[in-house]
Coordinates of C-alpha atoms in Angstrom, one line a residue:
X1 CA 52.7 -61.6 -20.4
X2 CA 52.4 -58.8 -18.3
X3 CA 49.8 -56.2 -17.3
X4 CA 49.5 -53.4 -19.6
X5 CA 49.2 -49.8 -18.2
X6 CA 45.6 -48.6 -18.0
X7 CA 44.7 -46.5 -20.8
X8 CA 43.3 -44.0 -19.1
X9 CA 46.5 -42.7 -17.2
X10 CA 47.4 -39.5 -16.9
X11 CA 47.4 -37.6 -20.7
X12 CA 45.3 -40.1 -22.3
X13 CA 42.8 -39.5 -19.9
X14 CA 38.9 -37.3 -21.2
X15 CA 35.8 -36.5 -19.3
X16 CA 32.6 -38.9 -20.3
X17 CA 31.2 -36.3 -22.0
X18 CA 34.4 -35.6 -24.0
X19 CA 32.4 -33.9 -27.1
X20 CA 30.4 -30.3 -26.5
X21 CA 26.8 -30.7 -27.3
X22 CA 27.2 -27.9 -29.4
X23 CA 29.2 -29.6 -32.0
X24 CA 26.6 -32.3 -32.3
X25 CA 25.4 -31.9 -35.8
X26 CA 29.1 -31.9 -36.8
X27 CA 29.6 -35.0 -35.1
X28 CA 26.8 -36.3 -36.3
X29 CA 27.6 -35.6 -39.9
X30 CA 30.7 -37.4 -40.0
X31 CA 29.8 -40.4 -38.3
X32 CA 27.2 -40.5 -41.4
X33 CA 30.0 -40.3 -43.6
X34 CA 31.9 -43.2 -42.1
X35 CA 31.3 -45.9 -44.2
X36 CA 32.8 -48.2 -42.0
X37 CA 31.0 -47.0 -38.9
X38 CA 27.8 -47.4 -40.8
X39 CA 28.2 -50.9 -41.6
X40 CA 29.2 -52.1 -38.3
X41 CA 26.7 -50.9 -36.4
X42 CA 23.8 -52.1 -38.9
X43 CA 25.3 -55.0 -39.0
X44 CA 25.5 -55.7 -35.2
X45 CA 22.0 -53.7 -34.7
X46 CA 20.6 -56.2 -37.1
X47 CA 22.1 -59.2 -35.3
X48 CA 21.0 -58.1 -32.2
X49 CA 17.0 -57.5 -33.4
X50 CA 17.1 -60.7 -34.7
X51 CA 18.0 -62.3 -31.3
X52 CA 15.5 -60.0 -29.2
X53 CA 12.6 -61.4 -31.9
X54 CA 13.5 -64.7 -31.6
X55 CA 13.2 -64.5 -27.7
X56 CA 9.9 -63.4 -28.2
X57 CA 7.8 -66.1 -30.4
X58 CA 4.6 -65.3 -28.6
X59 CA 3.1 -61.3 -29.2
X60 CA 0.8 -62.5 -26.4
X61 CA 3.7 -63.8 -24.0
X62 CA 6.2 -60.7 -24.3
X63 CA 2.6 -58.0 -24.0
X64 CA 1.5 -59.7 -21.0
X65 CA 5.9 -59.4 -19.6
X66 CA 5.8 -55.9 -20.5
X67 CA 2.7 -54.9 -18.9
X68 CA 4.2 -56.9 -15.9
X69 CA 7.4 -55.2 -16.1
X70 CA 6.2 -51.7 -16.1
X71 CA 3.5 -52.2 -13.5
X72 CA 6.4 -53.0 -11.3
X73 CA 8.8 -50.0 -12.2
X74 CA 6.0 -47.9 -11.6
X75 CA 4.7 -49.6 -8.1
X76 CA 8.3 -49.4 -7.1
X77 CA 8.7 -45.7 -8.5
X78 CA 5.5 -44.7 -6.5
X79 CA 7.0 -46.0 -3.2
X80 CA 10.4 -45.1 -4.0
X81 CA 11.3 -42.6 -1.2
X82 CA 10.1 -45.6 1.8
X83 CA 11.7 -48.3 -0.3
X84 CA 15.0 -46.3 -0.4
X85 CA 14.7 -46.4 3.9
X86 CA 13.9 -49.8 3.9
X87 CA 16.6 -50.9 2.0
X88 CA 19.0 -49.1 3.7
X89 CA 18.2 -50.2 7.1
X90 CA 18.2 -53.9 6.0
X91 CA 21.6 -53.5 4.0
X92 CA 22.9 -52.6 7.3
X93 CA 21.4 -54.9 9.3
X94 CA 23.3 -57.0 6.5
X95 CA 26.7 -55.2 7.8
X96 CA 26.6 -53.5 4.3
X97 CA 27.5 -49.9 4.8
X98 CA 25.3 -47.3 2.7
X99 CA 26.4 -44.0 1.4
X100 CA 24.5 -41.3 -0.1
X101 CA 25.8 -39.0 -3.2
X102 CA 24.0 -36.2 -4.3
X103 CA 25.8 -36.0 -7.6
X104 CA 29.1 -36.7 -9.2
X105 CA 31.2 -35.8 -7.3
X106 CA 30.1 -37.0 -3.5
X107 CA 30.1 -40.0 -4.5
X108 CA 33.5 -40.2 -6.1
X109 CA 34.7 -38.4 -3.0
X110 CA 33.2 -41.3 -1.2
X111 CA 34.8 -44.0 -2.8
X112 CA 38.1 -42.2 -2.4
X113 CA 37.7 -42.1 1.2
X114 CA 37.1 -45.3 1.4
X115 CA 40.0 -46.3 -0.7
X116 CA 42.2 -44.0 1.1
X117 CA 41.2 -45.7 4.4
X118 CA 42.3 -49.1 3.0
X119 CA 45.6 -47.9 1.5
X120 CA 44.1 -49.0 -2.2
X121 CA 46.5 -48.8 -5.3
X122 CA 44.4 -50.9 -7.4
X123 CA 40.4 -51.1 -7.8
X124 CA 39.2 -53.9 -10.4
X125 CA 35.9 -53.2 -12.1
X126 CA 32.8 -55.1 -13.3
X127 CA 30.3 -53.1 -15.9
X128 CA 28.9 -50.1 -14.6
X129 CA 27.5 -47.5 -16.5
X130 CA 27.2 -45.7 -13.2
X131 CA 30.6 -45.3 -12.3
X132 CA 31.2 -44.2 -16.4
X133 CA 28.2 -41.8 -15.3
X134 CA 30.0 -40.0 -12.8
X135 CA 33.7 -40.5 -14.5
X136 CA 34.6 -42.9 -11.4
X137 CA 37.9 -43.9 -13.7
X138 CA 39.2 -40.4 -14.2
X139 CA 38.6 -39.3 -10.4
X140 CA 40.9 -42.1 -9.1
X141 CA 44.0 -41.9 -12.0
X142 CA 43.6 -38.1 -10.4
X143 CA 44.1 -39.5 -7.6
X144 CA 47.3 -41.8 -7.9
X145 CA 44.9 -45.0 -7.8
X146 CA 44.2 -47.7 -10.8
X147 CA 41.0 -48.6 -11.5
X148 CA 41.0 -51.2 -14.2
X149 CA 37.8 -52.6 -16.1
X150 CA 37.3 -55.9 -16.5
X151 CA 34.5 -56.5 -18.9
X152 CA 35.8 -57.4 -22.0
X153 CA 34.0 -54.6 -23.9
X154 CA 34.9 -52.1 -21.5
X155 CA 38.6 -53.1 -21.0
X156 CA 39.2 -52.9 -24.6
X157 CA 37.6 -49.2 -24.9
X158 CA 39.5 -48.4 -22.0
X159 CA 42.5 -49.8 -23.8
X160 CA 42.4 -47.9 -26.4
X161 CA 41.4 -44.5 -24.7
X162 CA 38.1 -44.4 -25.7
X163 CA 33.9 -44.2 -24.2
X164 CA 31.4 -47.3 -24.6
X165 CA 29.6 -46.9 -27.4
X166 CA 26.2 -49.0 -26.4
X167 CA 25.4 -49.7 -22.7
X168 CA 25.4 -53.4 -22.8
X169 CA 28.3 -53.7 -25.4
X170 CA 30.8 -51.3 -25.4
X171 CA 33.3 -51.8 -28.1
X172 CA 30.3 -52.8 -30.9
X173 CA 32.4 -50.1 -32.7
X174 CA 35.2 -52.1 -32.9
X175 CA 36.7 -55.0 -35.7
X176 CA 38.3 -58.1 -34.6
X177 CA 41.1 -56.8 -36.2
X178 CA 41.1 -53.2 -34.6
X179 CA 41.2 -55.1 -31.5
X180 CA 44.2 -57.6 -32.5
X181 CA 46.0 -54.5 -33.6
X182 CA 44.8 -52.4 -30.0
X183 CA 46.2 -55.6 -27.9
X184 CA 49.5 -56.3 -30.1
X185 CA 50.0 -52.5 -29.4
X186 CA 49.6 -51.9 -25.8
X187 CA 49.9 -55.7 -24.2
X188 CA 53.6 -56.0 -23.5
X189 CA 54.9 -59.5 -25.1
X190 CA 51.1 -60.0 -27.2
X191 CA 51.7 -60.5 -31.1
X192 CA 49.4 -59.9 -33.7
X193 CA 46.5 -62.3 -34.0
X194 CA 42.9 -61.6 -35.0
X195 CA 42.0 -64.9 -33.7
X196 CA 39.1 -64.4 -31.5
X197 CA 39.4 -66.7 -29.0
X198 CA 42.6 -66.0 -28.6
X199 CA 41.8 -62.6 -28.2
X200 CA 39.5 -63.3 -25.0
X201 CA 42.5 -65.6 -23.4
X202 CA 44.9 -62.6 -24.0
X203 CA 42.0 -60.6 -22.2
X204 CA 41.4 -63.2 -19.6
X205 CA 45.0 -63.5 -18.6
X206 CA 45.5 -60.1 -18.6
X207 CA 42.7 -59.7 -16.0
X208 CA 43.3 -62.8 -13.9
X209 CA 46.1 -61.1 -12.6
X210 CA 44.5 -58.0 -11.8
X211 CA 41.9 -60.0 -9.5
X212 CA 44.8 -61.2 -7.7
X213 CA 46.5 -57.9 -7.1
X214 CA 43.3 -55.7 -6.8
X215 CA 42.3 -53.9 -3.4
X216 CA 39.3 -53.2 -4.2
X217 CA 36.3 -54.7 -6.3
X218 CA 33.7 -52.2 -7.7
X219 CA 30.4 -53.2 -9.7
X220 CA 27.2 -52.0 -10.2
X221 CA 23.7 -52.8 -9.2
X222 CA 20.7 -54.3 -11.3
X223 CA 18.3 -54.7 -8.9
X224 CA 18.3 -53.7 -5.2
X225 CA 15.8 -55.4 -3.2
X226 CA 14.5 -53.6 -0.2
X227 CA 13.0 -56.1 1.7
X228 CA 15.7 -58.6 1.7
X229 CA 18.5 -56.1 1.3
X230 CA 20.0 -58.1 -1.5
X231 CA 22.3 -56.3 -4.4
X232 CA 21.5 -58.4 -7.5
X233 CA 24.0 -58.2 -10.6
X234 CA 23.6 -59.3 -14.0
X235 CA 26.6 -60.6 -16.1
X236 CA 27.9 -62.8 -18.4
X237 CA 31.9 -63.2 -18.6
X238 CA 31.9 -64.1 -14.5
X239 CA 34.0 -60.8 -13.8
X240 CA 30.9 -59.6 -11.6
X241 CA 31.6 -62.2 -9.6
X242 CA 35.2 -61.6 -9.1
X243 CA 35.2 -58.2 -8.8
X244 CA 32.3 -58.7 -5.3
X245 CA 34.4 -61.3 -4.0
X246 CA 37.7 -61.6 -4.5
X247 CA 39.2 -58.0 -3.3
X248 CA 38.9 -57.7 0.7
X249 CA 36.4 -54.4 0.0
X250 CA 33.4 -54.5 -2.5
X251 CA 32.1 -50.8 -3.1
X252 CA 28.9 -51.1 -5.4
X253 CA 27.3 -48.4 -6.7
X254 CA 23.7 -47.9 -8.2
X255 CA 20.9 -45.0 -9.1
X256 CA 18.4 -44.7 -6.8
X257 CA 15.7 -45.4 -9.2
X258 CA 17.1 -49.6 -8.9
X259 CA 15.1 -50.5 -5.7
X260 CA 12.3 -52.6 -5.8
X261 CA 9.7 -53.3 -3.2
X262 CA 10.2 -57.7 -3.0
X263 CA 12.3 -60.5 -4.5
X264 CA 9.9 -61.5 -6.3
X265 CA 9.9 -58.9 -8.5
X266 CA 12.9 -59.4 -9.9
X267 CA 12.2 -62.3 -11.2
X268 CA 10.1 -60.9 -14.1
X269 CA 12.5 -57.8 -14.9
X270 CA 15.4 -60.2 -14.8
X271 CA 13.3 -62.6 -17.6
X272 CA 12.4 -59.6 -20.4
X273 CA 16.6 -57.4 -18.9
X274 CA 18.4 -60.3 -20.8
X275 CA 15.7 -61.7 -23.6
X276 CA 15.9 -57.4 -24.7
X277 CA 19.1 -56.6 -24.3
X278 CA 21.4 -59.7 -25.7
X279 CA 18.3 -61.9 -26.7
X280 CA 19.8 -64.4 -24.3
X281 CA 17.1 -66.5 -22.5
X282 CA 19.0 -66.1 -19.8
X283 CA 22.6 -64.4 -18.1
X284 CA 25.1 -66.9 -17.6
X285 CA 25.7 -65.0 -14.1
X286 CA 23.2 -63.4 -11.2
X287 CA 24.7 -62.8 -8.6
X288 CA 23.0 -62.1 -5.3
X289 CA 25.0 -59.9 -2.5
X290 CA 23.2 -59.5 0.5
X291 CA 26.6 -58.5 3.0
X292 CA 30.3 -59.2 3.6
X293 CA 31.8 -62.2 4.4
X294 CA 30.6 -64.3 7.8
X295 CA 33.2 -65.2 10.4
X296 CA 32.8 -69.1 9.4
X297 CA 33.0 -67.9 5.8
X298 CA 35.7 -68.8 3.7
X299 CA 35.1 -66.3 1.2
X300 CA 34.0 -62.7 -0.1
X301 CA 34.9 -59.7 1.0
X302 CA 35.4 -58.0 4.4
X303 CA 33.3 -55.3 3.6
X304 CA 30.6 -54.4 1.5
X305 CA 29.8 -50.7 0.4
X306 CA 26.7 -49.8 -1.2
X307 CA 26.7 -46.1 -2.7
X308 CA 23.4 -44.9 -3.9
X309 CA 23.3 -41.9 -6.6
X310 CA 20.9 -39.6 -7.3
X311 CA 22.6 -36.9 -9.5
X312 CA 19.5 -35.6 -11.3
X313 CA 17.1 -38.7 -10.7
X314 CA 15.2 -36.5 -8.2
X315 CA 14.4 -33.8 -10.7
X316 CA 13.0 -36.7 -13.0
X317 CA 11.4 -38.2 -10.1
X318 CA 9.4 -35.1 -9.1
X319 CA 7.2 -34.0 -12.3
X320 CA 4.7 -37.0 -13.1
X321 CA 5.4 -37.5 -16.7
X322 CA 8.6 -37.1 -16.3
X323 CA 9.4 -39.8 -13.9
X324 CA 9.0 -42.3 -15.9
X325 CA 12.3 -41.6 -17.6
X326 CA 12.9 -43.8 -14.3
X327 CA 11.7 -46.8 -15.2
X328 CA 14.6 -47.9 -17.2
X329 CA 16.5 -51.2 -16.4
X330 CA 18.9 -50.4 -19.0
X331 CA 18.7 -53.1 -21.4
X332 CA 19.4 -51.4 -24.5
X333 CA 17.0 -52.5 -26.7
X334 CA 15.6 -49.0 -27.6
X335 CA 19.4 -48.2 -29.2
X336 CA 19.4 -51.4 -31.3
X337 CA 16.2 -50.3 -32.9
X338 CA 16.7 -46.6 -33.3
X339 CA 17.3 -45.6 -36.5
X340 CA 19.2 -42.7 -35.6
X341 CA 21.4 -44.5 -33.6
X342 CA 21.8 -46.9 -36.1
X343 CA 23.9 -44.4 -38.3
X344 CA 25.6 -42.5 -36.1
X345 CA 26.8 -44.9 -33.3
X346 CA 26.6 -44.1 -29.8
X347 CA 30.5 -42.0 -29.3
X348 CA 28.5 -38.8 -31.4
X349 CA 26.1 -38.3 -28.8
X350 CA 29.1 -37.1 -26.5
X351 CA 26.8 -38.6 -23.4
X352 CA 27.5 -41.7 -21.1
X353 CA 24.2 -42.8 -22.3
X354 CA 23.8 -42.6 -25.8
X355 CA 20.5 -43.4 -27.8
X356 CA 17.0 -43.0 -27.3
X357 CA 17.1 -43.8 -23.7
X358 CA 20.2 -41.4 -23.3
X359 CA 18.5 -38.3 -24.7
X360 CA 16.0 -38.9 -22.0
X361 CA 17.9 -39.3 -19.3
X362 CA 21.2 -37.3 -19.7
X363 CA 19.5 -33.7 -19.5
X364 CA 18.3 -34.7 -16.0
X365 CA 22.2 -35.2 -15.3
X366 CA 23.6 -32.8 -16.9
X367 CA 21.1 -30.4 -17.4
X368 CA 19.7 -29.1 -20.6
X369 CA 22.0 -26.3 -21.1
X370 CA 24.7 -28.3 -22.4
X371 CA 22.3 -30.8 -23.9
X372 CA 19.0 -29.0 -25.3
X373 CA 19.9 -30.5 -28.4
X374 CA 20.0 -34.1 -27.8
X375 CA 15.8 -34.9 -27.8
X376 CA 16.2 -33.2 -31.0
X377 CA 18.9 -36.3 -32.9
X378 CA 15.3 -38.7 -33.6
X379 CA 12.7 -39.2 -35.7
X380 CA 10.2 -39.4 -33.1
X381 CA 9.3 -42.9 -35.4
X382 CA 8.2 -44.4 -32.1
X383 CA 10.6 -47.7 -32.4
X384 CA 11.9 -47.3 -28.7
X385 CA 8.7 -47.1 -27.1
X386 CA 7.5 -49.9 -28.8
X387 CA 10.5 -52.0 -28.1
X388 CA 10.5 -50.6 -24.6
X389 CA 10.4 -53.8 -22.2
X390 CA 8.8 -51.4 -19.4
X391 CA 6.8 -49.2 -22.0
X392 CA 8.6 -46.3 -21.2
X393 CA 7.1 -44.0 -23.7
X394 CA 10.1 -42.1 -24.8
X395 CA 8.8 -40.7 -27.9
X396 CA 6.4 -38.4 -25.6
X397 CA 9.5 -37.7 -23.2
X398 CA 11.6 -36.7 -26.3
X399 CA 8.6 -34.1 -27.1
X400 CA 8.4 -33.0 -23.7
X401 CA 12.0 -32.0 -23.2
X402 CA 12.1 -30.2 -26.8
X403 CA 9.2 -28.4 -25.5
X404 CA 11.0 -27.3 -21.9
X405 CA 14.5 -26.5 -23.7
X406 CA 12.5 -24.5 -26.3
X407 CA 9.8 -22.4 -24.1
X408 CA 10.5 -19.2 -22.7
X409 CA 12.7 -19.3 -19.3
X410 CA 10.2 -18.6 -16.3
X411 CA 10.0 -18.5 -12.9
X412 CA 9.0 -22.2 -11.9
X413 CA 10.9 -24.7 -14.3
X414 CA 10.3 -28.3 -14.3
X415 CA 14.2 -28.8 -15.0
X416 CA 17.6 -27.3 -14.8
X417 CA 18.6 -25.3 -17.5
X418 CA 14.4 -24.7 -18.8
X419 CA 14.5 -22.6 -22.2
X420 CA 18.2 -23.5 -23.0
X421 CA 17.0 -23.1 -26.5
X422 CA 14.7 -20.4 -26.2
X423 CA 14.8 -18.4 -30.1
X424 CA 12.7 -15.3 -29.7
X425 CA 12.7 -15.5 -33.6
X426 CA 11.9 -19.0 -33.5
X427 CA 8.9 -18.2 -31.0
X428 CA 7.5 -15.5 -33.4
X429 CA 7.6 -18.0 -36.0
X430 CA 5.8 -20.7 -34.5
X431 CA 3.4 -18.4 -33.4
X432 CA 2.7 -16.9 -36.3
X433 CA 2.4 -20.4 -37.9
X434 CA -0.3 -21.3 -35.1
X435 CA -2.4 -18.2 -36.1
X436 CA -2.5 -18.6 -39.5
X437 CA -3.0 -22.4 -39.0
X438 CA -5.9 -22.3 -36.6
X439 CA -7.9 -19.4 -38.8
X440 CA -9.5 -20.6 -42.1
X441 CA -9.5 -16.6 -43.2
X442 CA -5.8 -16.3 -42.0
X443 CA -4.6 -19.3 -44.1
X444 CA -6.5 -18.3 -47.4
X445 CA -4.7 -14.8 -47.1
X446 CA -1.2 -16.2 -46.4
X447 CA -1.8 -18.7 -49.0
X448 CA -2.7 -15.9 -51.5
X449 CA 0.5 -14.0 -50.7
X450 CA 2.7 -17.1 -51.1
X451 CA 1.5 -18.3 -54.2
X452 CA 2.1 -14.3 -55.5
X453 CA 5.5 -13.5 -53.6
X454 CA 6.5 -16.7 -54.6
X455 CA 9.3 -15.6 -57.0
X456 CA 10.9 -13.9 -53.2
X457 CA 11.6 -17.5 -51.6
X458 CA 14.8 -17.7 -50.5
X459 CA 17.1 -20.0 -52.1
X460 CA 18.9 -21.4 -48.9
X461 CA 16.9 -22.3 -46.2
X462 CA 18.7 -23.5 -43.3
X463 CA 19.4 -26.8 -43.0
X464 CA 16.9 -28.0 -45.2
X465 CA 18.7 -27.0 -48.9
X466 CA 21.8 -28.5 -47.3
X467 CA 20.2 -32.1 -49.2
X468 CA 16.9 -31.3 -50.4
X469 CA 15.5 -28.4 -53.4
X470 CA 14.0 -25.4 -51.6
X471 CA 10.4 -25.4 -50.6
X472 CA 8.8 -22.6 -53.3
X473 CA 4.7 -22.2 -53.0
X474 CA 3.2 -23.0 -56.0
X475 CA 2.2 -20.6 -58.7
X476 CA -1.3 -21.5 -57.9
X477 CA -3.1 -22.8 -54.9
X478 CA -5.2 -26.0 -55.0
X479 CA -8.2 -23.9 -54.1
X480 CA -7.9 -22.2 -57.2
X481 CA -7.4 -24.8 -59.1
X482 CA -10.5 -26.7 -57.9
X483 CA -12.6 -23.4 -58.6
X484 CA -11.5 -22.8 -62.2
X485 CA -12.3 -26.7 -63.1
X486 CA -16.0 -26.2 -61.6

């Protein structure tokens, strides 16, 4: 068997955020009307509550975790710019070298150099949602260089052209027998077989060979310690491990909200990451890189890069509220219980990060003139902040950003792209509403004039006759219907 071409060369190859924001509601409606769709992501949401409540027995237990868990987010948020110092000067005192990317773009030019300078035709990847964050796939195929992932989930979206669909587990979207069909199709020599196992040995093999040949190993970051200097990495399938040390170079690349102040306080964030996000007790992997390989070592890389992003996290980090969009360790668990996301899966977003915890953090990144819409796809039902292992309380964030796509533009704005969705008619509505609202004389007169006009309601109103009967006062108000029965 032989290595199949990455399915993102050249022609099969679209941007992370490969669907306008604009066409959302489209997107939206047909991934509603996918039967199919629908039932495999209750299914699998389902499956996955199940295991996050049965990680959690005690209420007491997983209260006293979460309070935990955000009180260290938040200490760590507070201290973030000295933390960021520290870490960097005890990573290189490591012999790790540290890069800094403003956005996108530096920091794939960073990792390019770095390739370049090593003569790399092949990079092999563990999960990052990072490196999908800043399209690190497309921006080497542009330039000659393979970059191949190698967890499960994301090779087989990668296989078949596609985006992750949840941050933990990519190709949820996907049948066994999709992905029989995807590898009998684009594995040279691989027949047809929806055995699973024998799907991951297909996978495996595949893989193992790409270790062997690769010149560089890229991976993400869970945790970064700063007073250690210690890159910690959460995993499951072992390709975290292979992708840090087998290739001669290790580039790693993290947000800069990951740093904490101490070791020890991983330990608790590691504890509620996995029980929330796979309802595992426990990773089958950590992995703890704290510098390159020592001269009586017989292992691990020559060198170790470290490339720390900010693209947008500083906006987020500077207004109060705000900031705690930040305080995400990305396990999840807010998608698995979102209704919304539920139906609609996570490819409709048309974001790296879909879900409650992506329509919180992807207007910081991409600003909120192409995504002004997104804090509008919930319910604001308050599931994700409940579930929230940090307490991030995303149903507040959600109304925050509606409120800062939807204000008048002005001169000080909290974010890029502030009043996005500004509707002068809208406005005028809404303030008109308030007035009538907050004046008991201006809500008996309007309420006189409805019930009268009545008969002049339109008969399509926007988006709500699309499934519902029009809203039509009635003939008579309940005020006057109280009066007459006196």
């Amino acid at each position: 068997m032989s290595a199949p071409a990455p399915a993102t060369s050249k022609g099969d190859a679209r941007p992370i955020a490969f669907v306008s924001a604009q066409a959302l509601r489209e997107r939206m409606h047909e991934a509603v009307n996918d039967p199919h769709l629908r039932t495999s992501f209750r299914g699998a949401m389902d499956f996955l509550m199940a295991k996050r409540a049965a990680q959690f027995p005690d209420e007491s237990e997983l209260a006293s975790l979460r309070t935990l868990s955000e009180a260290i987010r938040q200490y760590s948020l507070s201290k973030l710019p000295d933390l960021l110092e520290q870490l960097e000067a005890n990573l290189t005192r490591n012999g790790v070298q540290v890069h800094w990317a403003a956005d996108a773009g530096e920091a794939n030019a960073i990792m390019l150099g770095i390739a370049r300078r090593h003569a790399a035709k092949s990079i092999v990847k563990g999960k990052s949602m990072v490196s999908e964050e800043i399209e690190f796939n497309h921006a080497m195929q542009a330039a000659g260089i393979e970059a191949l992932e190698s967890d499960m989930g994301e090779y087989i979206v990668q296989l078949a052209g596609e985006k992750p669909s949840h941050i933990i587990m990519p190709a949820i979207h996907k049948t066994k027998e999709q992905i029989a069909r995807l590898f009998a199709d684009k594995v040279p020599g691989v027949d047809y077989t929806d055995n699973v196992d024998a799907l991951i040995q297909i996978g495996r093999q595949v893989l193992r060979e790409k270790f062997e040949q690769a010149d560089i190993g890229l991976s993400g970051v869970n945790f970064a310690v700063a007073e250690t200097g210690t890159l910690c990495l959460v995993e499951n399938e072992g390709n975290g491990r292979m992708c840090t040390t087998v290739p001669r170079v290790h580039m790693a690349i993290t947000g800069i909200e990951k740093v904490v102040e101490k070791l020890e306080h991983v330990a608790p964030l590691f504890s509620i990451l996995t029980r929330s996000a796979t309802g595992q007790a426990i990773s089958t992997y950590f992995n703890m890189i704290s510098g390159p390989r020592k001269p009586d070592e017989k292992d691990g890389p020559e060198e170790v890069h470290l490339i720390l992003l900010d693209n947008g996290r500083s906006q987020a980090y500077a207004d109060e509220q705000l900031r705690k969009t930040l305080q995400c360790i990305r396990c999840g668990a807010c998608m698995n219980h979102c209704p919304v996301y539920t139906r609609i899966g996570g490819h409709a977003y048309g974001t790296t990060y879909p879900g409650p915890i992506g329509k919180i953090v992807s207007p910081h990144m991409m600003g909120l003139e192409q995504t002004h819409l997104l804090p509008t796809v919930s319910t604001l039902c308050g599931a994700c902040g409940e579930v929230c292992p940090v307490r991030i309380p995303i149903p507040e964030l959600l109304v925050r950003l509606r409120g800062e796509a939807q204000s008048a533009p002005h001169a000080n704005p909290a974010m890029a792209g502030q009043g996005a969705g500004y509707s002068a008619l809208a406005s005028f509505a809404w303030r008109a509403w308030a007035r009538i609202y907050a004046s008991p004389g201006n809500y008996r007169l309007f309420s006189w004039l409805a019930s009268r006009l009545r008969a002049l309601t339109p008969s399509r109103q926007s988006g709500w006759t699309a499934a519902r009967t029009p809203l039509t006062p009635a003939p008579r108000r309940l005020r006057d219907m109280v009066r007459d029965r006196r």
